[in-house]
Short mmCIF file of C-alpha atoms and ligand atoms in Angstrom, two decimals:
data_model
loop_
_atom_site.label_atom_id
_atom_site.label_comp_id
_atom_site.label_asym_id
_atom_site.label_seq_id
_atom_site.Cartn_x
_atom_site.Cartn_y
_atom_site.Cartn_z
CA MET A 663 70.33 90.71 111.02
CA LEU A 664 70.13 92.19 107.56
CA THR A 665 68.79 95.45 108.96
CA ASP A 666 71.56 95.64 111.55
CA GLY A 667 74.06 94.85 108.85
CA PHE A 668 72.85 97.67 106.65
CA LYS A 669 72.71 100.09 109.58
CA GLU A 670 76.29 99.17 110.31
CA LEU A 671 77.04 99.78 106.64
CA LEU A 672 75.71 103.32 106.80
CA ASN A 673 78.01 104.13 109.71
CA ILE A 674 80.98 102.60 107.95
CA GLY A 675 80.21 104.62 104.83
CA ILE A 676 80.35 107.83 106.84
CA ALA A 677 83.59 106.75 108.52
CA LEU A 678 85.19 105.84 105.18
CA SER A 679 84.47 109.21 103.65
CA SER A 680 86.53 110.91 106.38
CA VAL A 681 89.75 109.00 105.61
CA HIS A 682 91.85 110.68 102.91
CA ASP A 683 95.02 108.64 103.22
CA LEU A 684 94.73 105.87 100.62
CA ASP A 685 96.66 103.18 102.49
CA LYS A 686 94.76 103.80 105.71
CA LEU A 687 91.50 103.78 103.80
CA LEU A 688 92.20 100.46 102.06
CA ASP A 689 93.13 98.93 105.38
CA MET A 690 89.91 100.17 106.93
CA ILE A 691 87.84 98.87 104.01
CA LEU A 692 89.35 95.42 104.37
CA THR A 693 88.90 95.34 108.13
CA GLU A 694 85.23 96.22 107.80
CA ALA A 695 84.65 93.78 104.94
CA GLN A 696 86.21 91.01 107.03
CA LYS A 697 83.94 91.90 109.94
CA LEU A 698 80.82 91.90 107.74
CA THR A 699 81.61 88.41 106.41
CA SER A 700 83.61 86.77 109.24
CA ALA A 701 86.45 86.35 106.74
CA ASP A 702 89.86 85.20 107.98
CA SER A 703 91.75 87.02 105.21
CA GLY A 704 91.23 89.52 102.47
CA SER A 705 92.97 91.57 99.80
CA ILE A 706 92.27 94.61 97.70
CA TYR A 707 93.40 95.02 94.11
CA LEU A 708 93.14 98.39 92.38
CA VAL A 709 92.81 98.86 88.63
CA GLU A 710 95.53 101.05 87.18
CA GLY A 711 95.49 101.30 83.40
CA ASP A 712 95.49 97.74 82.05
CA LYS A 713 96.88 96.25 85.26
CA LEU A 714 95.60 95.09 88.59
CA ILE A 715 97.74 96.30 91.48
CA PHE A 716 97.66 94.18 94.60
CA LYS A 717 97.59 96.88 97.28
CA THR A 718 96.67 95.66 100.73
CA SER A 719 95.99 92.43 102.47
CA ARG A 720 94.92 91.50 105.97
CA SER A 721 94.89 88.04 107.43
CA ASN A 722 94.03 87.09 110.99
CA THR A 723 95.95 83.83 110.58
CA TYR A 724 99.13 85.53 109.34
CA PHE A 725 98.82 88.42 111.82
CA LYS A 726 98.67 85.88 114.65
CA ARG A 727 101.63 84.00 113.22
CA TRP A 728 103.95 86.89 112.32
CA GLY A 729 102.35 90.13 113.57
CA GLU A 730 101.04 92.87 111.25
CA LYS A 731 104.36 94.46 110.39
CA LYS A 732 106.09 91.31 109.19
CA THR A 733 102.98 90.19 107.28
CA ARG A 734 102.95 93.49 105.42
CA GLU A 735 106.63 93.11 104.57
CA ILE A 736 105.98 89.65 103.14
CA PHE A 737 102.92 90.63 101.11
CA LYS A 738 104.34 93.58 99.21
CA SER A 739 102.41 95.34 96.46
CA PHE A 740 102.68 93.65 93.06
CA GLU A 741 100.98 94.06 89.71
CA MET A 742 99.42 91.59 87.32
CA PRO A 743 97.75 91.82 83.92
CA ILE A 744 93.95 91.82 83.91
CA THR A 745 93.09 88.48 82.31
CA LYS A 746 90.27 86.01 82.81
CA GLN A 747 92.69 83.34 84.03
CA SER A 748 93.07 84.78 87.52
CA ILE A 749 90.11 85.07 89.86
CA ALA A 750 90.62 88.78 90.57
CA GLY A 751 91.17 89.43 86.84
CA TYR A 752 88.02 87.54 85.95
CA VAL A 753 85.96 89.65 88.34
CA ALA A 754 87.57 92.86 87.08
CA LEU A 755 86.73 91.96 83.47
CA THR A 756 83.19 90.67 83.99
CA CYS A 757 82.26 93.12 86.78
CA GLN A 758 80.33 90.24 88.34
CA PRO A 759 80.92 88.91 91.86
CA LEU A 760 82.18 85.37 92.39
CA ASN A 761 81.14 83.38 95.43
CA ILE A 762 83.20 80.19 95.44
CA PRO A 763 82.46 77.68 98.23
CA ASP A 764 85.72 75.78 97.70
CA VAL A 765 88.48 76.98 95.37
CA GLN A 766 90.11 73.53 95.44
CA THR A 767 87.17 72.13 93.48
CA ILE A 768 87.07 74.67 90.63
CA PRO A 769 86.81 72.45 87.52
CA GLN A 770 89.78 72.38 85.16
CA ASP A 771 87.71 73.59 82.21
CA PHE A 772 86.67 76.84 83.92
CA GLU A 773 88.06 80.04 82.44
CA PHE A 774 89.62 81.13 85.73
CA HIS A 775 91.88 79.12 87.97
CA TYR A 776 92.87 79.28 91.55
CA ASN A 777 96.60 79.93 91.94
CA PRO A 778 97.84 77.94 94.97
CA THR A 779 101.43 79.34 94.93
CA LEU A 780 101.07 81.65 97.94
CA ASP A 781 99.13 79.07 99.97
CA LYS A 782 101.90 76.53 99.40
CA LYS A 783 104.65 78.99 100.13
CA TYR A 784 103.14 80.23 103.39
CA ASP A 785 101.32 77.14 104.59
CA TYR A 786 97.77 78.50 104.31
CA LYS A 787 94.68 76.79 103.00
CA THR A 788 92.28 78.91 100.98
CA VAL A 789 88.84 77.29 100.80
CA SER A 790 85.92 79.70 100.41
CA MET A 791 86.26 82.93 98.49
CA LEU A 792 84.04 85.93 97.91
CA VAL A 793 85.31 88.24 95.22
CA ILE A 794 83.47 91.50 94.60
CA PRO A 795 84.05 94.11 91.88
CA MET A 796 84.37 97.64 93.24
CA LEU A 797 82.37 99.89 90.93
CA ASN A 798 82.32 103.68 91.10
CA ARG A 799 79.27 105.87 90.54
CA ASP A 800 79.70 105.53 86.76
CA GLU A 801 79.66 101.72 87.15
CA LYS A 802 83.31 101.63 86.14
CA ILE A 803 85.54 99.07 87.79
CA ILE A 804 88.17 100.63 90.06
CA GLY A 805 89.23 97.57 91.99
CA VAL A 806 88.48 94.13 93.35
CA LEU A 807 87.76 93.13 96.92
CA GLN A 808 88.72 89.54 97.66
CA LEU A 809 87.65 87.85 100.89
CA ILE A 810 88.93 84.46 101.94
CA ASN A 811 87.68 81.74 104.32
CA SER A 812 84.50 82.78 106.08
CA LEU A 813 84.66 81.36 109.60
CA SER A 814 81.91 79.88 111.70
CA GLY A 815 83.66 79.29 115.00
CA ASN A 816 86.90 77.61 113.89
CA LYS A 817 85.30 76.05 110.85
CA ILE A 818 85.75 77.39 107.35
CA VAL A 819 82.35 77.73 105.68
CA PRO A 820 81.17 79.13 102.35
CA PHE A 821 80.21 82.82 102.17
CA THR A 822 76.43 83.27 102.21
CA ASP A 823 74.21 85.14 99.74
CA GLU A 824 73.70 87.72 102.43
CA HIS A 825 77.47 88.21 102.72
CA GLN A 826 77.54 88.78 98.99
CA LYS A 827 74.69 91.28 99.07
CA ILE A 828 76.05 93.33 101.91
CA THR A 829 79.62 93.29 100.58
CA THR A 830 78.38 94.43 97.18
CA SER A 831 76.68 97.49 98.72
CA PHE A 832 79.70 98.08 100.89
CA SER A 833 82.12 97.90 98.00
CA SER A 834 80.39 100.62 96.02
CA GLN A 835 80.69 102.95 99.02
CA ALA A 836 84.30 101.88 99.32
CA ALA A 837 84.88 102.61 95.63
CA VAL A 838 83.66 106.17 95.99
CA ALA A 839 85.84 106.71 99.04
CA ILE A 840 88.87 105.27 97.21
CA GLN A 841 88.27 107.52 94.24
CA ASN A 842 88.07 110.58 96.50
CA ALA A 843 91.22 109.58 98.37
CA LYS A 844 93.07 109.09 95.09
CA LEU A 845 91.94 112.50 93.90
CA THR A 846 93.10 114.06 97.17
CA GLU A 847 96.47 112.34 96.84
CA ASP A 848 96.78 113.47 93.27
CA LEU A 849 95.96 117.07 94.17
CA LYS A 850 98.36 116.96 97.11
CA SER A 851 101.17 115.64 95.00
CA ALA A 852 100.40 118.12 92.20
CA HIS A 853 100.44 120.87 94.80
CA PHE A 854 103.77 119.79 96.20
CA ASP A 855 105.20 119.27 92.73
CA THR A 856 104.13 122.76 91.63
CA ILE A 857 105.55 124.42 94.73
CA PHE A 858 108.74 122.48 94.35
CA ARG A 859 109.19 123.31 90.67
CA LEU A 860 108.42 127.01 91.08
CA SER A 861 110.74 127.28 94.04
CA ALA A 862 113.42 125.32 92.22
CA ALA A 863 113.09 127.71 89.26
CA ALA A 864 113.87 130.59 91.61
CA GLU A 865 116.76 128.63 93.08
CA TYR A 866 118.32 127.60 89.79
CA ARG A 867 119.09 131.25 89.15
CA ASP A 868 120.53 131.33 92.62
CA LYS A 869 122.73 128.35 91.63
CA GLU A 870 121.47 126.65 94.75
CA THR A 871 120.13 123.17 94.24
CA GLY A 872 116.55 122.05 94.65
CA ASN A 873 117.83 120.11 97.62
CA HIS A 874 118.07 123.33 99.63
CA ILE A 875 114.30 123.68 99.72
CA LYS A 876 113.77 120.01 100.48
CA ARG A 877 116.19 120.20 103.38
CA VAL A 878 114.67 123.39 104.75
CA SER A 879 111.18 121.84 104.53
CA HIS A 880 112.21 118.73 106.39
CA TYR A 881 114.27 120.62 108.99
CA SER A 882 111.28 122.90 109.63
CA LYS A 883 108.93 119.95 110.05
CA ILE A 884 111.30 118.23 112.49
CA ILE A 885 111.58 121.43 114.57
CA ALA A 886 107.79 121.89 114.57
CA GLU A 887 107.15 118.31 115.66
CA ASN A 888 109.76 118.38 118.39
CA LEU A 889 108.44 121.72 119.64
CA GLY A 890 105.20 119.84 120.25
CA LEU A 891 103.10 121.37 117.47
CA SER A 892 100.27 119.17 116.22
CA GLN A 893 100.90 116.81 113.31
CA GLN A 894 98.64 118.96 111.16
CA ASP A 895 100.45 122.21 111.98
CA SER A 896 103.82 120.52 111.47
CA GLU A 897 102.74 119.33 108.06
CA LEU A 898 101.41 122.76 107.17
CA ILE A 899 104.85 124.16 107.96
CA PHE A 900 106.42 121.40 105.85
CA TRP A 901 104.28 122.37 102.86
CA SER A 902 104.65 126.13 103.29
CA SER A 903 108.39 126.39 103.86
CA PRO A 904 109.58 125.50 100.31
CA MET A 905 108.42 128.92 99.08
CA HIS A 906 110.32 130.97 101.64
CA ASP A 907 112.70 132.40 98.99
CA ILE A 908 110.25 132.49 96.05
CA GLY A 909 110.76 136.29 96.03
CA LYS A 910 114.32 135.76 94.74
CA LEU A 911 112.61 135.50 91.33
CA GLY A 912 112.50 139.30 91.45
CA ILE A 913 116.16 139.87 92.28
CA PRO A 914 118.54 140.68 89.36
CA ASP A 915 121.17 138.05 88.51
CA ALA A 916 124.01 140.49 89.09
CA ILE A 917 123.07 140.64 92.76
CA LEU A 918 121.69 137.14 93.28
CA GLN A 919 124.67 135.44 91.68
CA LYS A 920 127.40 137.83 92.82
CA PRO A 921 130.34 135.69 93.91
CA GLY A 922 131.47 138.12 96.61
CA LYS A 923 130.06 140.24 99.39
CA LEU A 924 127.10 142.51 98.63
CA THR A 925 127.42 146.32 98.89
CA PRO A 926 124.88 148.02 101.21
CA GLU A 927 122.82 149.07 98.16
CA GLU A 928 122.81 145.54 96.74
CA ARG A 929 121.96 144.19 100.16
CA ALA A 930 118.92 146.51 100.35
CA VAL A 931 117.69 145.15 97.00
CA MET A 932 118.34 141.58 98.14
CA GLU A 933 116.27 142.10 101.28
CA GLN A 934 113.28 142.87 99.07
CA HIS A 935 112.99 139.13 98.31
CA THR A 936 110.90 138.80 101.47
CA VAL A 937 108.36 141.41 100.35
CA ILE A 938 108.33 140.24 96.72
CA GLY A 939 107.64 136.69 97.93
CA ALA A 940 104.75 137.85 100.07
CA MET A 941 103.34 139.88 97.13
CA VAL A 942 103.47 136.80 94.88
CA LEU A 943 101.42 134.96 97.50
CA LYS A 944 99.01 137.80 98.26
CA ASP A 945 95.21 137.30 98.39
CA THR A 946 95.24 133.54 98.48
CA THR A 947 92.40 131.67 100.18
CA ALA A 948 94.33 128.41 100.65
CA ASP A 949 95.62 127.92 104.21
CA VAL A 950 98.90 126.46 103.08
CA LEU A 951 99.63 129.40 100.77
CA LYS A 952 98.69 131.90 103.50
CA LYS A 953 101.28 130.21 105.67
CA SER A 954 103.72 130.31 102.76
CA ARG A 955 103.16 134.06 102.54
CA ILE A 956 103.82 134.55 106.25
CA VAL A 957 106.98 132.45 105.97
CA ALA A 958 108.23 134.35 102.89
CA LEU A 959 107.66 137.67 104.65
CA THR A 960 109.08 136.85 108.08
CA HIS A 961 111.91 134.33 107.66
CA HIS A 962 114.60 137.04 108.02
CA GLU A 963 113.17 138.73 111.11
CA LYS A 964 115.30 138.46 114.25
CA MET A 965 114.25 138.17 117.92
CA ASP A 966 116.00 141.45 118.89
CA GLY A 967 114.19 143.44 116.19
CA THR A 968 117.23 143.93 113.90
CA GLY A 969 115.91 141.69 111.10
CA TYR A 970 113.94 142.66 107.98
CA PRO A 971 111.64 143.73 106.39
CA LEU A 972 109.40 144.71 109.34
CA LYS A 973 111.93 144.68 112.21
CA LEU A 974 109.53 142.57 114.24
CA LYS A 975 110.59 141.67 117.78
CA GLY A 976 110.24 138.46 119.84
CA ASN A 977 106.71 137.15 119.81
CA GLU A 978 105.65 139.59 117.11
CA ILE A 979 107.36 137.13 114.77
CA PRO A 980 105.00 134.31 113.76
CA ILE A 981 106.19 130.90 114.90
CA GLU A 982 106.49 129.52 111.36
CA GLY A 983 108.75 132.45 110.47
CA LYS A 984 110.97 131.74 113.48
CA ILE A 985 111.17 128.04 112.66
CA VAL A 986 112.03 128.51 108.99
CA ALA A 987 114.54 131.26 109.91
CA LEU A 988 116.59 128.76 111.87
CA ALA A 989 116.22 125.95 109.32
CA ASP A 990 117.25 128.34 106.53
CA VAL A 991 120.31 129.77 108.26
CA TYR A 992 121.46 126.32 109.35
CA ASP A 993 121.22 125.20 105.74
CA ALA A 994 122.99 128.31 104.39
CA LEU A 995 125.84 127.85 106.87
CA SER A 996 126.28 124.13 106.31
CA SER A 997 126.09 124.27 102.47
CA LYS A 998 128.03 125.80 99.62
CA ARG A 999 126.64 129.09 98.31
CA CYS A 1000 127.77 131.24 95.37
CA TYR A 1001 129.31 133.59 97.92
CA LYS A 1002 130.66 131.07 100.45
CA GLU A 1003 131.98 127.57 101.07
CA PRO A 1004 130.30 125.32 103.65
CA PHE A 1005 131.43 125.89 107.25
CA SER A 1006 132.57 123.10 109.56
CA ASP A 1007 129.96 121.63 111.89
CA GLU A 1008 131.67 123.26 114.89
CA LYS A 1009 131.57 126.68 113.25
CA VAL A 1010 127.93 126.21 112.19
CA ILE A 1011 126.87 125.34 115.71
CA SER A 1012 128.89 128.17 117.22
CA ILE A 1013 127.32 130.74 114.84
CA LEU A 1014 123.85 129.44 115.72
CA LYS A 1015 124.63 129.68 119.44
CA GLU A 1016 125.86 133.27 119.00
CA GLY A 1017 122.39 134.01 117.63
CA ASN A 1018 120.64 132.51 120.66
CA GLY A 1019 117.96 134.90 121.87
CA ASN A 1020 119.00 137.79 119.61
CA HIS A 1021 118.55 136.18 116.18
CA PHE A 1022 116.82 132.92 117.09
CA ASP A 1023 114.08 132.03 119.55
CA GLU A 1024 115.83 130.27 122.47
CA LYS A 1025 113.27 127.48 122.75
CA ILE A 1026 113.41 126.78 119.01
CA LEU A 1027 117.22 126.73 118.97
CA ASP A 1028 117.19 124.42 122.00
CA VAL A 1029 114.80 121.99 120.29
CA PHE A 1030 116.85 122.19 117.08
CA LEU A 1031 120.15 121.38 118.81
CA SER A 1032 118.65 118.40 120.61
CA SER A 1033 117.23 117.13 117.29
CA ILE A 1034 120.58 117.35 115.51
CA ASN A 1035 120.73 113.60 114.73
CA GLU A 1036 117.39 113.72 112.95
CA ILE A 1037 118.53 116.90 111.17
CA ASN A 1038 121.74 115.25 110.00
CA THR A 1039 119.85 112.29 108.58
CA ILE A 1040 117.96 114.70 106.31
CA ARG A 1041 121.15 116.58 105.47
CA GLU A 1042 122.73 113.31 104.25
CA LYS A 1043 119.64 112.18 102.39
CA TYR A 1044 119.29 115.42 100.40
CA SER A 1045 122.96 116.35 100.14
CA ASP A 1046 124.15 118.48 97.19
CA LYS A 1047 126.03 116.72 94.42
CA GLU A 1048 128.36 118.53 92.00
CA GLU A 1049 126.14 117.77 89.01
CA ASP A 1050 123.17 119.44 90.72
CA PHE A 1051 124.91 122.78 90.37
CA ASP A 1052 125.02 122.52 86.58
CA LYS A 1053 121.36 121.79 85.92
CA PHE A 1054 120.64 125.32 84.84
CA ALA A 1055 123.27 125.23 82.12
CA ASP A 1056 122.06 121.83 80.99
CA PHE A 1057 119.24 123.01 78.77
CA LYS A 1058 121.69 123.74 75.99
CA ASN A 1059 122.63 120.08 75.83
CA ILE A 1060 119.32 118.29 76.16
CA ASN A 1061 117.31 116.81 73.34
CA ILE A 1062 114.34 119.18 73.17
CA LEU A 1063 112.15 116.44 71.69
CA GLU A 1064 112.36 114.69 75.06
CA LEU A 1065 110.24 117.52 76.49
CA LEU A 1066 107.39 116.65 74.14
CA LYS A 1067 106.87 113.24 75.75
P1 LIG B 749 120.94 132.44 101.99
O1 LIG B 749 122.22 132.18 101.30
O2 LIG B 749 119.91 131.36 101.93
O3 LIG B 749 121.26 132.77 103.49
C1 LIG B 749 120.26 132.79 104.46
C2 LIG B 749 120.72 133.37 105.76
O4 LIG B 749 121.76 132.55 106.32
C3 LIG B 749 121.35 134.74 105.65
O5 LIG B 749 120.38 135.74 105.59
C4 LIG B 749 122.15 134.81 106.96
O6 LIG B 749 121.29 135.08 108.04
C5 LIG B 749 122.64 133.38 107.11
N1 LIG B 749 124.01 133.27 106.58
C6 LIG B 749 124.39 132.91 105.35
N2 LIG B 749 125.75 132.93 105.26
C7 LIG B 749 126.21 133.34 106.44
C8 LIG B 749 127.55 133.56 106.99
O7 LIG B 749 128.55 133.39 106.30
N3 LIG B 749 127.63 133.95 108.29
C9 LIG B 749 126.53 134.15 109.05
N4 LIG B 749 126.71 134.54 110.32
N5 LIG B 749 125.27 133.97 108.59
C10 LIG B 749 125.13 133.56 107.29
P2 LIG B 749 120.74 137.16 104.95
O8 LIG B 749 122.08 137.59 105.39
O9 LIG B 749 119.60 138.06 105.22
O10 LIG B 749 120.84 136.87 103.42
C11 LIG B 749 119.69 136.58 102.65
C12 LIG B 749 120.09 136.12 101.30
O11 LIG B 749 120.86 137.16 100.66
C13 LIG B 749 121.01 134.91 101.30
O12 LIG B 749 120.26 133.73 101.38
C14 LIG B 749 121.71 135.09 99.96
O13 LIG B 749 120.91 134.67 98.89
C15 LIG B 749 121.89 136.59 99.88
N6 LIG B 749 123.19 137.02 100.40
C16 LIG B 749 123.52 137.35 101.67
N7 LIG B 749 124.81 137.72 101.76
C17 LIG B 749 125.35 137.64 100.51
C18 LIG B 749 126.64 137.89 99.94
O14 LIG B 749 127.60 138.28 100.63
N8 LIG B 749 126.78 137.69 98.61
C19 LIG B 749 125.76 137.28 97.83
N9 LIG B 749 125.96 137.07 96.53
N10 LIG B 749 124.51 137.01 98.33
C20 LIG B 749 124.32 137.20 99.65
C1 LIG B 750 102.33 113.57 100.30
O1 LIG B 750 103.00 113.67 101.36
O2 LIG B 750 101.11 113.73 100.28
C2 LIG B 750 103.06 113.25 99.00
C3 LIG B 750 103.98 114.34 98.57
C4 LIG B 750 104.83 114.00 97.38
O3 LIG B 750 104.33 113.88 96.25
O4 LIG B 750 106.06 113.86 97.55
C1 LIG B 751 106.36 114.48 103.99
O1 LIG B 751 107.26 114.27 104.82
O2 LIG B 751 105.20 114.82 104.34
C2 LIG B 751 106.62 114.34 102.49
C3 LIG B 751 108.07 114.03 102.18
C4 LIG B 751 108.49 114.44 100.77
O3 LIG B 751 107.66 114.61 99.89
O4 LIG B 751 109.70 114.57 100.52
FE1 LIG B 752 115.53 134.28 102.36
FE1 LIG B 753 116.76 130.13 101.83
#
């Protein structure tokens, strides 16, 4: 039994290390911990600073009663201070597991108390509880795993010593996986944040708003998904499209911000933004930045070979370039630019259709037009507001000390 349990544990450990999405990981950890201990319910708290954040809970009783979705809506994330009065707080502070056969009989003079509020509110009876600190490799507490009501048939029984032993080993594997997932999330969000800020810096000079790049990213992802690209490829396009115009950093203000039509000479300089962008992204080893480079270089190519800078034709144009080309033009047509007002929806659609097959890939345009409701939802969500246009001028008015915080 023990041997099987620990064998099982090894497999779970390997499975856990392959999940990088934190919410999915926490859910998987709880599911496995419930299986190891025949627990009806369970929750995970994570330590953040001096607080415990209630992150995830699973309950067979509630899932049967309400389904998973509704249960999750009811048990939203909340935070609490780490104090010895609560059971989870006590475990977080002492780093010792608690195995409580019956929470209803915890003596009044104990440091920690069982809080029956949720049980009362949702008609549940917590009896046995196994609460395990999740310690990382440095023996630092990163969270608390709380299991409720071990079942033997339909009967609630206390958790056994063996449950405690196996869950303790399990929770240290879980802690490592959680730490890795958090690091991945942090790197991903830092990556996105950096891309977004750099691209926005280029766009501020352009007097476009940061919303342009958000919209183009989302439009591109919607097109990719509806074209049938894999989730991973669609996301790669989402992450690589914000930098399509990063090369505008190298275009002089007099051209970039010219209120009227560009002369042929100015236009030739402007077209260099594709090559400058690709140069900025040269020699990267990261997949997403390689894609960004391809997008920067090819988002103004046209199907009939009249685009720039390479005059590529048809399938010589990489698919991500074709997708972002359409997303970008749609956004340029439907938004205000320094050189133009937004066009009406009818005019936008008619210009796109004029480009069918000569500017845009027919299949991609087709998919785009049949996704127009999804596209419009994004357009509303990230719509430009007047104040967004003034951000660049704003630095003269801000309190510089704010930037020190
Ligand atoms: P952008 O403003 O993001 O525009 C992207 C693309 O949308 C344009 O690529 C073009 O294909 C399409 N587009 C934009 N406005 C119109 C329009 O009124 N009619 C039609 N049919 N298509 C339109 P393009 O032309 O290669 O321009 C690349 C970038 O060069 C533009 O990015 C913008 O920053 C700049 N630009 C283009 N034309 C002018 C202009 O007349 N004045 C100024 N100041 N900048 C311009
Ligand atoms: C993500 O999708 O991984 C998060 C990106 C963000 O920080 O907005
Ligand atoms: C995503 O859709 O992957 C992220 C959305 C965002 O960060 O705006
Ligand atoms: Fe461009
Ligand atoms: Fe653009």
